[in-house]
Coordinates of C-alpha atoms in Angstrom, one line a residue:
X1 CA -46.7 0.7 109.9
X2 CA -45.2 0.1 106.6
X3 CA -47.1 -1.3 103.9
X4 CA -45.7 -4.3 102.3
X5 CA -43.3 -3.6 99.3
X6 CA -42.3 -0.3 100.2
X7 CA -38.8 0.2 101.9
X8 CA -38.6 1.6 105.6
X9 CA -36.3 5.0 106.6
X10 CA -34.0 5.0 109.2
X11 CA -34.6 8.0 111.8
X12 CA -31.1 7.9 113.1
X13 CA -29.3 8.1 109.8
X14 CA -31.8 11.3 109.1
X15 CA -30.7 13.0 112.3
X16 CA -27.2 12.4 111.5
X17 CA -27.4 14.1 108.1
X18 CA -29.2 16.9 109.9
X19 CA -26.2 17.3 112.4
X20 CA -23.7 17.3 109.7
X21 CA -25.1 19.9 107.5
X22 CA -25.5 22.5 110.9
X23 CA -21.9 22.0 111.8
X24 CA -20.8 22.6 107.8
X25 CA -22.9 25.9 108.1
X26 CA -21.2 27.0 111.1
X27 CA -17.7 26.2 109.7
X28 CA -18.6 28.3 106.4
X29 CA -19.7 31.2 108.8
X30 CA -16.3 31.2 110.7
X31 CA -14.1 30.9 107.2
X32 CA -16.3 34.0 106.1
X33 CA -15.3 36.0 109.1
X34 CA -11.8 35.2 108.9
X35 CA -12.0 36.4 105.1
X36 CA -13.3 39.8 106.1
X37 CA -10.7 40.3 108.8
X38 CA -8.0 39.4 106.3
X39 CA -9.3 41.9 103.3
X40 CA -9.4 44.7 106.1
X41 CA -5.5 44.2 106.8
X42 CA -4.7 44.1 103.2
X43 CA -6.4 47.3 102.3
X44 CA -4.6 49.2 105.0
X45 CA -1.0 48.1 104.1
X46 CA 0.8 50.0 101.1
X47 CA 0.6 48.6 97.3
X48 CA 4.3 47.2 96.4
X49 CA 5.5 47.8 92.5
X50 CA 4.8 45.1 90.4
X51 CA 7.7 42.9 89.4
X52 CA 7.9 41.2 85.9
X53 CA 7.2 37.8 86.2
X54 CA 9.7 35.5 85.0
X55 CA 8.8 33.2 82.1
X56 CA 8.6 29.6 82.4
X57 CA 11.6 28.1 80.4
X58 CA 10.2 25.8 77.7
X59 CA 10.9 22.3 77.9
X60 CA 10.4 19.8 75.1
X61 CA 7.7 17.3 75.8
X62 CA 9.1 14.0 76.6
X63 CA 7.6 11.3 74.5
X64 CA 5.9 8.9 76.6
X65 CA 5.3 5.5 75.6
X66 CA 1.7 4.7 74.6
X67 CA 0.0 2.2 76.6
X68 CA 0.2 -1.2 75.9
X69 CA -2.7 -2.6 74.1
X70 CA -3.8 -5.9 74.5
X71 CA -3.0 -8.1 71.6
X72 CA -5.7 -8.3 69.1
X73 CA -7.3 -11.6 68.7
X74 CA -6.5 -13.7 65.5
X75 CA -8.8 -12.4 62.7
X76 CA -10.3 -15.3 61.0
X77 CA -9.9 -14.7 57.3
X78 CA -12.7 -14.2 54.9
X79 CA -13.2 -16.6 52.3
X80 CA -15.9 -15.4 49.7
X81 CA -18.0 -18.1 48.4
X82 CA -17.2 -18.5 44.8
X83 CA -20.1 -17.8 42.5
X84 CA -20.2 -19.7 39.4
X85 CA -19.9 -17.4 36.3
X86 CA -22.9 -16.6 34.3
X87 CA -23.6 -19.0 31.7
X88 CA -23.2 -17.6 28.2
X89 CA -26.1 -19.1 25.9
X90 CA -24.6 -19.0 22.4
X91 CA -27.0 -18.4 19.8
X92 CA -27.0 -20.6 16.9
X93 CA -25.6 -18.9 13.5
X94 CA -29.2 -19.4 11.9
X95 CA -31.0 -17.3 14.7
X96 CA -28.6 -14.2 14.6
X97 CA -29.6 -11.2 12.8
X98 CA -32.3 -12.4 10.7
X99 CA -29.6 -15.0 8.8
X100 CA -32.5 -17.4 8.1
X101 CA -34.7 -14.6 6.5
X102 CA -32.0 -13.3 4.5
X103 CA -31.1 -16.7 3.2
X104 CA -34.7 -17.2 2.4
X105 CA -34.8 -14.2 0.7
X106 CA -31.7 -14.8 -1.8
X107 CA -32.9 -18.1 -2.5
X108 CA -36.4 -16.7 -3.6
X109 CA -35.0 -14.1 -5.7
X110 CA -32.9 -16.9 -7.4
X111 CA -35.7 -19.3 -7.8
X112 CA -37.9 -16.5 -9.0
X113 CA -35.7 -15.1 -11.5
X114 CA -35.0 -18.4 -13.0
X115 CA -38.5 -18.9 -13.3
X116 CA -38.8 -15.6 -15.2
X117 CA -36.2 -16.8 -17.4
X118 CA -37.8 -20.0 -17.7
X119 CA -41.0 -18.2 -18.9
X120 CA -39.2 -16.0 -21.6
X121 CA -36.8 -18.8 -23.0
X122 CA -38.4 -22.1 -22.3
X123 CA -41.8 -21.2 -23.0
X124 CA -40.9 -19.8 -26.1
X125 CA -39.5 -22.9 -26.9
X126 CA -42.2 -25.2 -26.1
X127 CA -44.4 -22.8 -27.8
X128 CA -46.4 -22.0 -24.6
X129 CA -48.5 -18.8 -24.9
X130 CA -47.6 -16.2 -27.6
X131 CA -44.4 -14.1 -27.6
X132 CA -46.3 -11.0 -26.8
X133 CA -48.0 -12.8 -23.8
X134 CA -44.9 -13.7 -22.6
X135 CA -43.3 -10.5 -22.5
X136 CA -46.4 -8.8 -21.3
X137 CA -46.7 -11.2 -18.3
X138 CA -43.0 -11.0 -17.6
X139 CA -43.2 -7.4 -17.2
X140 CA -46.4 -7.2 -15.3
X141 CA -45.0 -9.7 -13.2
X142 CA -41.8 -7.9 -12.4
X143 CA -44.0 -4.4 -11.7
X144 CA -46.1 -6.4 -9.6
X145 CA -43.1 -7.7 -7.5
X146 CA -41.6 -4.0 -7.1
X147 CA -45.2 -2.7 -6.2
X148 CA -45.3 -5.6 -3.6
X149 CA -42.2 -4.9 -2.4
X150 CA -42.8 -1.3 -1.8
X151 CA -45.7 -1.8 0.3
X152 CA -44.2 -4.6 2.3
X153 CA -41.0 -2.6 3.3
X154 CA -42.8 0.0 5.0
X155 CA -44.4 -2.4 7.5
X156 CA -42.6 -3.6 10.8
X157 CA -40.3 -6.2 10.0
X158 CA -40.8 -5.8 6.1
X159 CA -37.2 -4.5 5.0
X160 CA -35.8 -8.0 4.3
X161 CA -38.9 -9.2 2.4
X162 CA -39.4 -5.9 0.7
X163 CA -35.7 -5.6 -0.8
X164 CA -36.2 -9.1 -2.0
X165 CA -39.3 -8.8 -3.8
X166 CA -38.3 -5.2 -5.3
X167 CA -34.6 -6.5 -6.5
X168 CA -36.7 -9.8 -8.2
X169 CA -39.1 -7.2 -9.8
X170 CA -36.3 -5.0 -11.1
X171 CA -33.8 -7.9 -12.0
X172 CA -36.9 -9.5 -14.0
X173 CA -37.7 -6.4 -15.9
X174 CA -33.9 -5.8 -17.0
X175 CA -34.1 -9.5 -18.3
X176 CA -37.4 -9.0 -19.6
X177 CA -35.6 -6.2 -21.8
X178 CA -32.9 -8.5 -22.6
X179 CA -35.1 -11.0 -23.9
X180 CA -37.0 -8.4 -26.1
X181 CA -33.8 -7.6 -27.9
X182 CA -32.1 -11.1 -28.3
X183 CA -34.7 -13.6 -28.1
X184 CA -37.8 -12.1 -29.9
X185 CA -35.4 -9.3 -32.0
X186 CA -38.1 -6.8 -31.4
X187 CA -35.9 -4.0 -30.5
X188 CA -32.4 -3.0 -31.7
X189 CA -29.5 -3.9 -29.2
X190 CA -28.9 -0.3 -28.8
X191 CA -32.2 0.8 -28.0
X192 CA -32.7 -2.1 -25.7
X193 CA -29.6 -1.2 -23.9
X194 CA -31.1 2.4 -23.5
X195 CA -34.1 0.9 -21.9
X196 CA -32.1 -1.6 -19.7
X197 CA -30.1 1.6 -18.5
X198 CA -33.1 3.3 -17.5
X199 CA -34.6 0.0 -15.7
X200 CA -30.9 -0.6 -14.0
X201 CA -30.9 3.4 -12.9
X202 CA -34.4 3.1 -11.4
X203 CA -33.5 0.1 -9.4
X204 CA -30.3 1.8 -8.2
X205 CA -32.2 5.0 -7.4
X206 CA -34.5 2.8 -5.2
X207 CA -31.3 1.1 -3.4
X208 CA -30.2 4.7 -2.7
X209 CA -33.5 5.8 -1.3
X210 CA -33.8 2.6 0.9
X211 CA -30.2 2.8 1.7
X212 CA -29.9 -0.6 1.0
X213 CA -26.6 -2.1 -0.7
X214 CA -28.2 -5.6 -0.7
X215 CA -30.9 -4.4 -3.2
X216 CA -28.3 -3.0 -5.7
X217 CA -26.4 -6.2 -5.2
X218 CA -29.4 -8.5 -5.9
X219 CA -30.4 -6.6 -9.0
X220 CA -26.8 -6.3 -10.6
X221 CA -25.7 -9.8 -9.8
X222 CA -29.0 -11.6 -10.7
X223 CA -29.3 -9.9 -13.9
X224 CA -25.6 -10.4 -14.7
X225 CA -25.8 -14.3 -13.9
X226 CA -28.9 -15.1 -15.8
X227 CA -28.3 -12.7 -18.6
X228 CA -25.9 -15.3 -20.4
X229 CA -28.7 -17.7 -20.6
X230 CA -30.9 -15.3 -22.8
X231 CA -27.9 -14.8 -25.1
X232 CA -26.9 -18.2 -25.2
X233 CA -23.2 -17.7 -24.1
X234 CA -20.9 -14.8 -24.4
X235 CA -21.8 -12.5 -27.0
X236 CA -21.0 -8.5 -27.8
X237 CA -24.7 -8.2 -26.8
X238 CA -24.6 -9.5 -23.5
X239 CA -21.1 -7.5 -23.1
X240 CA -23.1 -4.6 -23.9
X241 CA -25.9 -5.4 -21.5
X242 CA -23.1 -6.0 -18.8
X243 CA -21.4 -2.8 -19.4
X244 CA -24.8 -1.0 -18.9
X245 CA -25.0 -2.6 -15.6
X246 CA -21.4 -1.3 -14.8
X247 CA -22.5 2.2 -15.7
X248 CA -26.0 2.5 -14.3
X249 CA -24.9 1.2 -10.6
X250 CA -21.9 3.7 -10.4
X251 CA -23.9 6.7 -9.0
X252 CA -25.0 4.6 -5.8
X253 CA -21.3 4.6 -4.7
X254 CA -21.0 8.4 -4.8
X255 CA -20.8 9.4 -1.3
X256 CA -21.1 5.6 0.2
X257 CA -19.1 2.9 1.2
X258 CA -20.6 0.2 -0.7
X259 CA -17.7 -1.7 -1.8
X260 CA -19.1 -4.9 -2.6
X261 CA -21.5 -3.2 -5.1
X262 CA -18.2 -1.7 -6.8
X263 CA -17.1 -5.6 -7.2
X264 CA -20.5 -6.8 -8.4
X265 CA -21.0 -4.0 -11.1
X266 CA -17.3 -4.6 -12.5
X267 CA -16.3 -8.2 -12.3
X268 CA -19.1 -9.6 -14.6
X269 CA -18.3 -7.4 -17.7
X270 CA -14.7 -8.1 -17.2
X271 CA -15.0 -11.8 -16.8
X272 CA -17.0 -11.9 -20.0
X273 CA -14.6 -9.8 -22.0
X274 CA -11.8 -12.3 -21.0
X275 CA -13.6 -15.3 -21.8
X276 CA -14.4 -13.6 -25.5
X277 CA -11.0 -12.8 -25.8
X278 CA -9.7 -16.3 -25.1
X279 CA -12.1 -17.8 -27.7
X280 CA -10.6 -18.9 -30.6
X281 CA -11.4 -17.7 -34.4
X282 CA -11.7 -14.3 -33.3
X283 CA -8.5 -12.9 -34.8
X284 CA -9.8 -13.0 -38.4
X285 CA -13.1 -11.8 -37.8
X286 CA -14.5 -8.1 -37.7
X287 CA -16.0 -8.7 -34.4
X288 CA -12.6 -8.3 -32.7
X289 CA -12.9 -4.6 -33.4
X290 CA -16.2 -4.1 -31.4
X291 CA -14.1 -6.3 -28.6
X292 CA -11.6 -3.9 -28.6
X293 CA -13.8 -0.9 -28.2
X294 CA -15.9 -2.6 -25.7
X295 CA -12.6 -3.4 -23.7
X296 CA -11.6 0.2 -24.4
X297 CA -14.8 1.4 -22.9
X298 CA -14.8 -0.8 -19.6
X299 CA -11.0 0.4 -18.9
X300 CA -12.2 4.3 -19.3
X301 CA -15.0 3.6 -17.3
X302 CA -13.4 1.8 -14.6
X303 CA -10.4 4.5 -14.6
X304 CA -12.8 7.4 -14.2
X305 CA -15.6 5.9 -11.8
X306 CA -12.4 4.9 -9.6
X307 CA -10.8 8.1 -9.7
X308 CA -14.0 10.0 -8.6
X309 CA -14.6 7.9 -5.8
X310 CA -10.9 8.0 -4.7
X311 CA -11.2 11.9 -4.7
X312 CA -13.9 11.5 -1.9
X313 CA -12.6 8.5 -0.3
X314 CA -8.8 8.3 -0.4
X315 CA -9.1 4.7 1.6
X316 CA -11.0 3.0 -0.9
X317 CA -8.8 0.0 -1.8
X318 CA -11.5 -1.8 -4.0
X319 CA -11.6 1.6 -6.3
X320 CA -8.0 1.1 -6.9
X321 CA -8.2 -2.7 -7.6
X322 CA -11.1 -2.0 -10.1
X323 CA -8.4 0.4 -11.9
X324 CA -6.3 -2.8 -12.3
X325 CA -9.1 -5.2 -13.0
X326 CA -10.7 -3.2 -15.8
X327 CA -7.4 -2.6 -17.5
X328 CA -6.8 -6.4 -17.9
X329 CA -9.1 -7.1 -21.2
X330 CA -6.8 -4.4 -22.9
X331 CA -3.6 -5.6 -21.7
X332 CA -4.4 -9.4 -23.2
X333 CA -6.4 -8.3 -26.1
X334 CA -3.4 -7.8 -28.3
X335 CA -2.8 -11.0 -29.6
X336 CA -6.0 -10.8 -31.5
X337 CA -4.3 -8.2 -33.8
X338 CA -1.0 -8.1 -35.7
X339 CA 2.4 -6.4 -34.3
X340 CA 1.7 -3.1 -35.4
X341 CA -1.8 -3.1 -33.8
X342 CA -0.9 -4.9 -30.7
X343 CA 1.7 -2.4 -30.1
X344 CA -0.7 0.6 -30.5
X345 CA -3.2 -0.9 -28.3
X346 CA -0.5 -1.3 -25.8
X347 CA 0.9 2.6 -26.0
X348 CA -2.5 4.0 -25.7
X349 CA -3.0 2.2 -22.6
X350 CA 0.0 3.3 -21.2
X351 CA -0.7 6.7 -22.4
X352 CA -4.0 6.9 -20.5
X353 CA -2.6 5.3 -17.5
X354 CA 0.7 7.8 -17.4
X355 CA -1.7 10.5 -18.1
X356 CA -3.9 9.9 -15.1
X357 CA -0.8 9.8 -13.0
X358 CA 0.6 12.9 -13.9
X359 CA -3.0 14.9 -13.9
X360 CA -4.3 13.2 -10.7
X361 CA -1.7 14.2 -8.1
X362 CA -4.1 14.1 -5.3
X363 CA -4.8 10.7 -5.6
X364 CA -3.6 8.1 -2.7
X365 CA -0.3 6.4 -2.9
X366 CA -1.7 3.1 -3.6
X367 CA -3.8 4.3 -6.4
X368 CA -0.8 6.1 -8.2
X369 CA 0.9 2.8 -7.9
X370 CA -1.7 1.0 -9.4
X371 CA -1.5 3.6 -12.2
X372 CA 2.0 3.4 -12.6
X373 CA 2.1 -0.2 -12.6
X374 CA -0.4 -1.0 -15.2
X375 CA 1.3 1.9 -17.5
X376 CA 4.2 0.1 -17.0
X377 CA 2.8 -3.4 -18.0
X378 CA 1.4 -1.9 -21.0
X379 CA 4.6 0.2 -22.1
X380 CA 6.6 -2.8 -21.4
X381 CA 4.6 -5.1 -23.5
X382 CA 4.5 -2.3 -26.2
X383 CA 8.5 -2.3 -26.4
X384 CA 8.7 -6.0 -26.7
X385 CA 6.2 -6.7 -29.2
X386 CA 6.9 -3.7 -31.2
X387 CA 10.7 -4.0 -31.4
X388 CA 13.0 -7.2 -32.8
X389 CA 14.9 -8.9 -30.4
X390 CA 18.2 -7.3 -31.1
X391 CA 16.4 -3.7 -31.1
X392 CA 14.7 -4.7 -27.7
X393 CA 17.4 -3.7 -25.4
X394 CA 17.9 -0.3 -26.9
X395 CA 14.3 0.6 -26.7
X396 CA 13.9 -0.8 -23.0
X397 CA 17.1 1.0 -21.7
X398 CA 16.1 4.3 -23.2
X399 CA 12.6 4.1 -21.6
X400 CA 14.1 3.4 -18.5
X401 CA 16.7 6.4 -18.9
X402 CA 13.9 8.5 -19.6
X403 CA 11.9 7.6 -16.5
X404 CA 15.0 7.6 -14.4
X405 CA 15.9 11.4 -15.4
X406 CA 12.0 12.0 -14.7
X407 CA 12.0 10.7 -11.2
X408 CA 15.3 12.3 -10.6
X409 CA 14.2 15.5 -11.6
X410 CA 10.8 15.4 -10.3
X411 CA 11.4 13.9 -7.1
X412 CA 9.2 10.9 -7.8
X413 CA 10.2 7.6 -6.5
X414 CA 7.2 6.0 -8.5
X415 CA 8.5 7.6 -11.7
X416 CA 12.0 6.1 -10.6
X417 CA 10.5 2.5 -10.0
X418 CA 9.1 2.4 -13.2
X419 CA 12.6 3.4 -14.8
X420 CA 14.3 0.4 -12.3
X421 CA 11.7 -1.8 -13.5
X422 CA 12.7 -1.1 -17.6
X423 CA 16.5 -1.1 -16.2
X424 CA 16.5 -4.5 -15.1
X425 CA 14.4 -5.9 -17.8
X426 CA 16.3 -3.8 -20.3
X427 CA 19.7 -5.4 -18.8
X428 CA 18.7 -9.1 -19.0
X429 CA 17.5 -8.4 -22.6
X430 CA 20.9 -6.9 -23.4
X431 CA 22.9 -9.9 -21.9
X432 CA 20.6 -12.2 -23.8
X433 CA 21.7 -10.5 -27.3
X434 CA 25.4 -9.7 -26.1
X435 CA 26.1 -12.5 -23.8
X436 CA 29.9 -12.9 -22.3
X437 CA 30.7 -16.0 -24.7
X438 CA 29.6 -13.8 -27.8
X439 CA 32.8 -11.3 -27.0
X440 CA 35.4 -14.1 -26.7
X441 CA 34.3 -15.9 -29.8
X442 CA 35.4 -14.6 -33.0
X443 CA 32.7 -16.3 -35.4
X444 CA 29.8 -15.5 -32.9
X445 CA 30.9 -11.6 -32.5
X446 CA 30.8 -11.1 -36.3
X447 CA 27.3 -12.8 -36.2
X448 CA 25.7 -11.4 -33.5
X449 CA 27.2 -8.0 -32.7
X450 CA 26.6 -4.9 -34.9
X451 CA 25.7 -1.2 -34.5
X452 CA 22.7 -1.9 -32.6
X453 CA 24.5 -3.6 -29.9
X454 CA 27.2 -0.6 -30.1
X455 CA 24.3 1.8 -29.2
X456 CA 22.6 -0.5 -26.8
X457 CA 26.1 -0.9 -24.9
X458 CA 26.4 2.9 -24.9
X459 CA 22.8 3.5 -23.4
X460 CA 23.2 0.5 -21.0
X461 CA 26.4 2.4 -19.8
X462 CA 24.4 5.9 -19.2
X463 CA 21.1 4.1 -17.7
X464 CA 23.1 2.2 -15.0
X465 CA 24.8 5.6 -14.0
X466 CA 21.5 7.1 -14.0
X467 CA 20.2 4.3 -12.0
X468 CA 22.8 4.8 -9.1
X469 CA 23.0 8.7 -9.3
X470 CA 19.5 9.4 -8.6
X471 CA 19.0 6.3 -5.9
X472 CA 21.6 8.3 -4.4
X473 CA 19.6 11.6 -4.7
X474 CA 16.3 10.5 -3.9
X475 CA 17.8 9.2 -0.6
X476 CA 17.0 5.6 -1.9
X477 CA 20.8 4.8 -0.8
X478 CA 22.4 6.0 2.3
X479 CA 26.0 7.1 2.0
X480 CA 27.1 3.9 3.9
X481 CA 25.9 1.4 1.1
X482 CA 26.1 3.8 -2.0
X483 CA 30.0 2.9 -2.7
X484 CA 28.9 -1.0 -3.1
X485 CA 26.4 0.1 -5.4
X486 CA 28.8 2.2 -7.5
X487 CA 31.4 -0.5 -7.5
X488 CA 28.7 -3.1 -9.1
X489 CA 27.3 0.0 -11.4
X490 CA 31.2 0.2 -12.4
X491 CA 31.3 -3.3 -13.3
X492 CA 28.3 -3.0 -15.4
X493 CA 29.5 -0.1 -17.2
X494 CA 32.8 -1.9 -17.9
X495 CA 31.2 -4.9 -19.6
X496 CA 29.1 -2.2 -21.7
X497 CA 32.1 -0.4 -22.6
X498 CA 34.0 -3.8 -23.6
X499 CA 30.9 -5.1 -25.7
X500 CA 30.9 -1.6 -27.4
X501 CA 34.3 -1.7 -28.5
X502 CA 34.0 -5.4 -29.7
X503 CA 30.9 -4.5 -31.5
X504 CA 32.2 -1.6 -33.1
X505 CA 35.1 -3.4 -34.3
X506 CA 32.8 -6.1 -35.9
X507 CA 30.3 -3.5 -37.3
X508 CA 33.0 -1.0 -38.9
X509 CA 35.3 -3.7 -40.4
X510 CA 33.2 -6.9 -40.7
X511 CA 36.7 -9.1 -40.2
X512 CA 38.6 -10.7 -37.7
X513 CA 40.9 -7.4 -37.7
X514 CA 38.0 -5.6 -36.2
X515 CA 37.4 -8.2 -33.5
X516 CA 41.1 -8.0 -32.4
X517 CA 41.0 -4.3 -32.5
X518 CA 38.1 -4.3 -30.3
X519 CA 39.8 -6.3 -27.7
X520 CA 42.6 -4.2 -28.2
X521 CA 40.6 -1.0 -26.8
X522 CA 38.6 -3.1 -24.3
X523 CA 41.7 -4.0 -22.6
X524 CA 43.2 -0.6 -22.9
X525 CA 39.9 0.7 -21.3
X526 CA 39.9 -1.8 -18.4
X527 CA 43.3 -0.3 -17.7
X528 CA 42.1 3.3 -17.9
X529 CA 39.3 2.4 -15.6
X530 CA 41.8 1.0 -13.1
X531 CA 44.1 3.9 -13.4
X532 CA 41.2 6.4 -12.9
X533 CA 39.8 4.6 -9.8
X534 CA 43.4 4.8 -8.2
X535 CA 43.6 8.2 -9.0
X536 CA 40.0 9.1 -7.7
X537 CA 40.7 7.2 -4.4
X538 CA 44.1 9.6 -4.1
X539 CA 41.9 12.6 -4.3
X540 CA 38.9 11.5 -2.3
X541 CA 40.1 10.4 1.1
X542 CA 36.2 9.0 2.0
X543 CA 36.5 6.8 -1.0
X544 CA 40.1 5.7 -0.7
X545 CA 39.5 2.0 0.3
X546 CA 36.8 1.2 -2.0
X547 CA 38.9 3.1 -5.0
X548 CA 41.9 1.3 -4.1
X549 CA 40.5 -2.1 -3.8
X550 CA 38.6 -1.4 -7.5
X551 CA 41.8 -0.2 -9.0
X552 CA 43.6 -3.1 -8.0
X553 CA 41.1 -5.3 -8.9
X554 CA 40.7 -4.0 -12.6
X555 CA 44.4 -3.8 -12.7
X556 CA 44.7 -7.5 -12.1
X557 CA 41.9 -8.2 -14.4
X558 CA 43.5 -6.3 -17.3
X559 CA 46.7 -7.8 -16.8
X560 CA 45.1 -11.2 -16.8
X561 CA 43.2 -10.4 -20.0
X562 CA 46.5 -9.2 -21.7
X563 CA 48.6 -12.2 -20.7
X564 CA 45.9 -14.8 -20.9
X565 CA 43.7 -13.6 -24.0
X566 CA 45.4 -10.6 -25.8
X567 CA 48.7 -12.6 -26.2
X568 CA 46.9 -15.5 -27.9
X569 CA 44.2 -13.5 -29.8
X570 CA 46.0 -10.3 -30.6
X571 CA 48.7 -10.2 -33.3
X572 CA 51.0 -7.6 -34.8
X573 CA 50.4 -3.9 -34.3
X574 CA 47.5 -4.4 -31.8
X575 CA 49.3 -6.7 -29.4
X576 CA 52.1 -4.1 -29.5
X577 CA 49.8 -1.0 -28.8
X578 CA 47.8 -3.3 -26.1
X579 CA 50.9 -3.9 -24.2
X580 CA 52.3 -0.2 -24.8
X581 CA 49.4 1.4 -23.5
X582 CA 48.8 -0.7 -20.5
X583 CA 52.6 -0.5 -19.4
X584 CA 52.2 3.3 -19.6
X585 CA 49.1 3.6 -17.7
X586 CA 50.6 1.1 -15.0
X587 CA 53.5 3.7 -14.9
X588 CA 51.5 6.6 -14.6
X589 CA 49.5 5.0 -11.8
X590 CA 52.9 4.1 -9.8
X591 CA 54.4 7.5 -10.3
X592 CA 51.2 9.0 -9.2
X593 CA 51.2 6.8 -6.2
X594 CA 54.9 7.6 -5.4
X595 CA 54.3 11.4 -5.8
X596 CA 51.4 11.2 -3.4
X597 CA 53.3 9.3 -0.6
X598 CA 56.4 11.7 -1.2
X599 CA 54.1 14.9 -0.6
X600 CA 52.5 13.3 2.5
X601 CA 55.9 12.5 4.0
X602 CA 57.3 16.1 3.4
X603 CA 54.1 17.5 4.9
X604 CA 54.8 15.5 8.0
X605 CA 58.1 16.5 8.1
X606 CA 57.3 20.4 8.2
X607 CA 57.5 22.2 11.6
X608 CA 53.9 23.0 11.7
X609 CA 53.0 19.6 10.3
X610 CA 50.9 21.3 7.7
X611 CA 50.9 20.0 4.2
X612 CA 52.1 22.3 1.2
X613 CA 49.4 24.0 -0.6
X614 CA 50.3 22.2 -3.6
X615 CA 49.9 19.0 -2.0
X616 CA 46.4 20.0 -0.6
X617 CA 45.1 21.0 -4.0
X618 CA 46.4 17.8 -5.6

C-alpha cells in the first residue's frame, strides 16, 4: 500500500528493462568472440609493404553566408536630461581681495598725514602748544605708528593694517623733518635733507624686508604730495627734498619688478622742476643756476639709475621712460639763459646722452632709441639756438653728414636715423633760406644769397648722397626701390648745385653780372648732368631705363631753361656760352648713342653673334 504523495513504480517496466540489459550483454559477448577470431586470422596472414598515403588536395574553403540574424529592434534614442549650468555668483568688487580694507587703509594714511601737517603748520599759525612740543609730538606720534604697524603686521590678517600704519609713521617723520627746516628753521636745509634721506632710506628698507611695494608707494607719495604744503609752494628746498625721495627709494627697485615705485619716485621732482622753470621772473635771478643744477642732478640720477635697472631687466620699459622723463627739465630750462648758455646746456645734455649710448652697448633696443632720441632733440636744440638763420642749414647738414657717416661705417641704424632726422630738418632749413623764387629774382638773390649759401649747397649735395648711399648699404633700401630714391636724390643735388652756382656768382661780384654768370653755369650743369645720366645708362644695362628717363627729362628741362629763362635773362657772352656748351653736350650725347647702337648692330652681324672686345669694354 502506497503512502499518499509518493509516486508508484510499474513492475512491468522494471522487468522489461532487465530483459533488455540481458540481451545487450549477450550481444556484446558475441561481438567479442568474433573480434578474437578476426585477430587470429590477421596474425596468420603475411604483412604487405607500406604504400605512401596520398595527400589530400588543398581545397580553399568555400565562404558560406552567415546566418541571417533577425532584424534588430528599433533603438530608442537616448535623450539626456539637460542639467542647468551652475550659477556663477559674482562677488561684488568691494569684496574682492580685501578691496575695502585697502581703500580704508589708504584713506587712513591720507587723513592721518593731513593731521600731522595740521599739527606742524596750522597749530603753529594758531599759536597752539609750543614749537618744540609740536615737533616732538609729531616725531613721537610717527614713531608710535611705526611701532604699532610692526606689531600688527606680524599678526594674522594684519598685513594691510601694518603696512598702512608703518607708512603713515615714516611719511609723518619725513614731513616732521621738512617742517623743522622750512617752518621753524632749526636746521639748515642741507642737514635736514641728510636726515630726511636716512628716514626715507629706513622706510624703503622696511618695505624691502616686508616685500611690500605698497608700503614704499605710500611713503613716497604721501611725503611728496604733502611736502609742498609745508614749503608753501614750489621752492628750491622742496625740489631738494623731492630729489632726496628719488635717490632714497632707488635701492628698493634693485632686483625687484616695482615699476610703480619708479614712477612715483621720479614724477614729483620732475613736475616740481617744470613748474619752477615755467614760473616767470626767474630769468634775471640767481636761483636759475640752482634750478639748473637741480635739473642736471635729476637727469643724471634718472639716467644712471635707469641704466642700472635695465642691465638687470631688459624688459623694464618704465626705466626707459624715466630716462626721457628726467631729461625734460634740462631740455626746457634753456629759455632762462641767453643764447650761449642755452646752447651749452643743450650740448652738455646731448653729449651725456650720446656718451651713454656709445658706452652702454648691452642695453635693450628701446633704451638705446630713448638715449638717441633725447640726444637728438638736445643737439637739434643746440644747433637751432646757437646758429643764425643763414648758418643753421650749414650746421644742421654738417651734423647730418657726420651721423650718417658714423651710422654707415659702424653699421648702426640708430646713428643713421639720427643723421636722417638732421638731414630732413637741414633740408627744410635750406629751402627756407634759399627758396626757388630767390634763385630766379636778381634782387632777391643779391640780398639773400652769399658764401654761406654756397657752403650749405655743397654740404646739402654731399649729405643727400650719403643719405641714399648708406640707406642702400644698411639694407634699408632694396635694389628694386633704390633707383627712385637715387633719382630723387639727384634732383635735390641738382637744386643744390644750381643754388651754389647762383650764390657763388652773387657772392663773388655782388652785381647782376654774377647772377647771370651763375645761371649760365647752372644751365651748363643741368645739361652736363643729363649727358652723364645718358652715358651712365649705356654703361649700366640694369639702370638703362631709369637713366634714360632721367637723362631725357634733364635734357628737356635744360633746353626749357635755356630758351625760356636764359634767352631772356642772359646777355652777351654768357648767352653765347650757354648755347654753345649745351649744344656741344647734346652733340656729344647723340654721337655716343649713335656709336653705341652701331656697335650693337655690328655685334649682332658677326658670325658667332658676339660683340667686339672694344664694345664690351665700353
